[in-house]
């Protein structure tokens, strides 16, 4: 994900738009579900959530 951010921020002319669209439509919903599940299983710490991804 960091690599994609760097490409978008610093090398837009190198972006394969078809791959970017596929990532947005196929991968982001899965990531959103995983984050939502992680938040549901985590107790708030002082009003904020602490998440650790390995």
Coordinates of N, CA and C in Angstrom, one line a residue:
X1 N 0.8 -1.2 0.0 CA 0.0 0.0 0.0 C 0.9 1.3 0.0
X2 N 2.0 1.3 0.8 CA 2.8 2.4 0.8 C 3.5 2.6 -0.6
X3 N 3.8 1.5 -1.2 CA 4.4 1.6 -2.6 C 3.5 2.2 -3.6
X4 N 2.2 1.9 -3.5 CA 1.2 2.4 -4.4 C 1.1 3.9 -4.1
X5 N 1.1 4.3 -2.9 CA 1.0 5.7 -2.5 C 2.1 6.5 -3.1
X6 N 3.3 6.0 -3.0 CA 4.5 6.7 -3.5 C 4.4 6.8 -5.0
X7 N 4.0 5.8 -5.7 CA 3.9 5.9 -7.2 C 2.8 6.9 -7.6
X8 N 1.7 7.0 -6.9 CA 0.7 7.9 -7.2 C 1.1 9.4 -6.9
X9 N 1.9 9.5 -5.8 CA 2.3 10.9 -5.4 C 3.5 11.4 -6.2
X10 N 4.4 10.5 -6.6 CA 5.6 11.0 -7.2 C 5.9 10.5 -8.7
X11 N 5.0 9.6 -9.2 CA 5.3 9.2 -10.5 C 4.0 8.8 -11.2
X12 N 3.1 9.8 -11.3 CA 1.8 9.6 -11.8 C 1.8 9.0 -13.3
X13 N 2.8 9.5 -14.0 CA 2.9 9.1 -15.4 C 3.2 7.6 -15.6
X14 N 3.6 6.9 -14.5 CA 4.0 5.5 -14.5 C 2.8 4.6 -14.1
X15 N 1.7 5.2 -13.7 CA 0.5 4.4 -13.2 C -0.2 3.7 -14.4
X16 N -0.4 2.4 -14.2 CA -1.2 1.7 -15.1 C -2.7 1.8 -14.6
X17 N -3.5 2.6 -15.3 CA -4.8 2.9 -14.8 C -5.7 1.7 -14.7
X18 N -5.5 0.7 -15.5 CA -6.3 -0.5 -15.4 C -6.0 -1.3 -14.1
X19 N -4.7 -1.3 -13.7 CA -4.3 -2.0 -12.5 C -4.8 -1.2 -11.3
X20 N -4.7 0.1 -11.4 CA -5.2 1.0 -10.3 C -6.7 0.8 -10.1
X21 N -7.5 0.7 -11.1 CA -8.9 0.5 -11.0 C -9.2 -0.9 -10.5
X22 N -8.5 -1.9 -10.9 CA -8.6 -3.2 -10.3 C -8.3 -3.3 -8.9
X23 N -7.3 -2.6 -8.4 CA -6.9 -2.5 -7.0 C -8.1 -1.8 -6.2
X24 N -8.6 -0.7 -6.7 CA -9.7 0.0 -6.1 C -10.9 -0.9 -5.9
X25 N -11.3 -1.5 -7.0 CA -12.5 -2.3 -7.0 C -12.4 -3.7 -6.4
X26 N -11.3 -4.3 -6.4 CA -11.1 -5.6 -5.9 C -10.5 -5.7 -4.5
X27 N -9.5 -4.9 -4.3 CA -8.7 -5.0 -3.0 C -9.2 -4.1 -1.9
X28 N -9.6 -2.9 -2.2 CA -10.0 -2.0 -1.1 C -11.2 -2.5 -0.3
X29 N -12.3 -3.1 -1.0 CA -13.4 -3.6 -0.1 C -12.9 -4.7 0.9
X30 N -12.0 -5.5 0.5 CA -11.5 -6.5 1.4 C -10.7 -5.9 2.5
X31 N -9.9 -4.9 2.2 CA -9.2 -4.2 3.2 C -10.1 -3.5 4.2
X32 N -11.1 -2.8 3.6 CA -12.1 -2.2 4.5 C -12.8 -3.1 5.4
X33 N -13.2 -4.3 5.0 CA -13.8 -5.3 5.8 C -12.8 -5.8 6.9
X34 N -11.6 -6.0 6.6 CA -10.6 -6.4 7.6 C -10.4 -5.3 8.7
X35 N -10.3 -4.1 8.3 CA -10.1 -3.0 9.2 C -11.4 -2.9 10.1
X36 N -12.6 -3.0 9.5 CA -13.8 -2.9 10.3 C -13.9 -4.0 11.3
X37 N -13.5 -5.2 10.9 CA -13.5 -6.3 11.8 C -12.5 -6.1 13.0
X38 N -11.3 -5.6 12.6 CA -10.3 -5.4 13.6 C -10.8 -4.3 14.6
X39 N -11.5 -3.3 14.1 CA -12.0 -2.3 15.0 C -13.1 -2.8 15.9
X40 N -13.9 -3.7 15.4 CA -15.0 -4.3 16.2 C -14.4 -5.2 17.3
X41 N -13.2 -5.7 17.1 CA -12.6 -6.6 18.1 C -11.7 -5.9 19.0
X42 N -11.6 -4.6 18.9 CA -10.6 -3.9 19.7 C -11.3 -2.9 20.6
X43 N -10.9 -2.9 21.9 CA -11.5 -2.0 22.8 C -10.8 -0.6 22.7
X44 N -11.6 0.4 22.7 CA -11.0 1.8 22.6 C -10.1 2.0 23.8
X45 N -8.9 2.7 23.5 CA -8.0 3.1 24.5 C -8.0 4.6 24.6
X46 N -8.6 5.1 25.6 CA -8.7 6.5 25.8 C -9.5 7.2 24.6
X47 N -10.5 6.6 24.1 CA -11.2 7.1 23.0 C -10.6 6.9 21.6
X48 N -9.5 6.3 21.5 CA -8.9 6.0 20.3 C -8.5 4.6 20.1
X49 N -8.5 4.1 18.9 CA -8.2 2.7 18.7 C -6.8 2.5 18.4
X50 N -6.2 1.5 18.9 CA -4.8 1.1 18.6 C -4.8 -0.1 17.8
X51 N -4.3 0.0 16.5 CA -4.2 -1.1 15.6 C -2.8 -1.4 15.3
X52 N -2.5 -2.7 15.2 CA -1.1 -3.1 14.8 C -1.3 -4.1 13.7
X53 N -0.6 -3.9 12.6 CA -0.7 -4.8 11.5 C 0.7 -5.4 11.3
X54 N 0.7 -6.7 11.1 CA 2.0 -7.4 11.0 C 2.1 -7.8 9.5

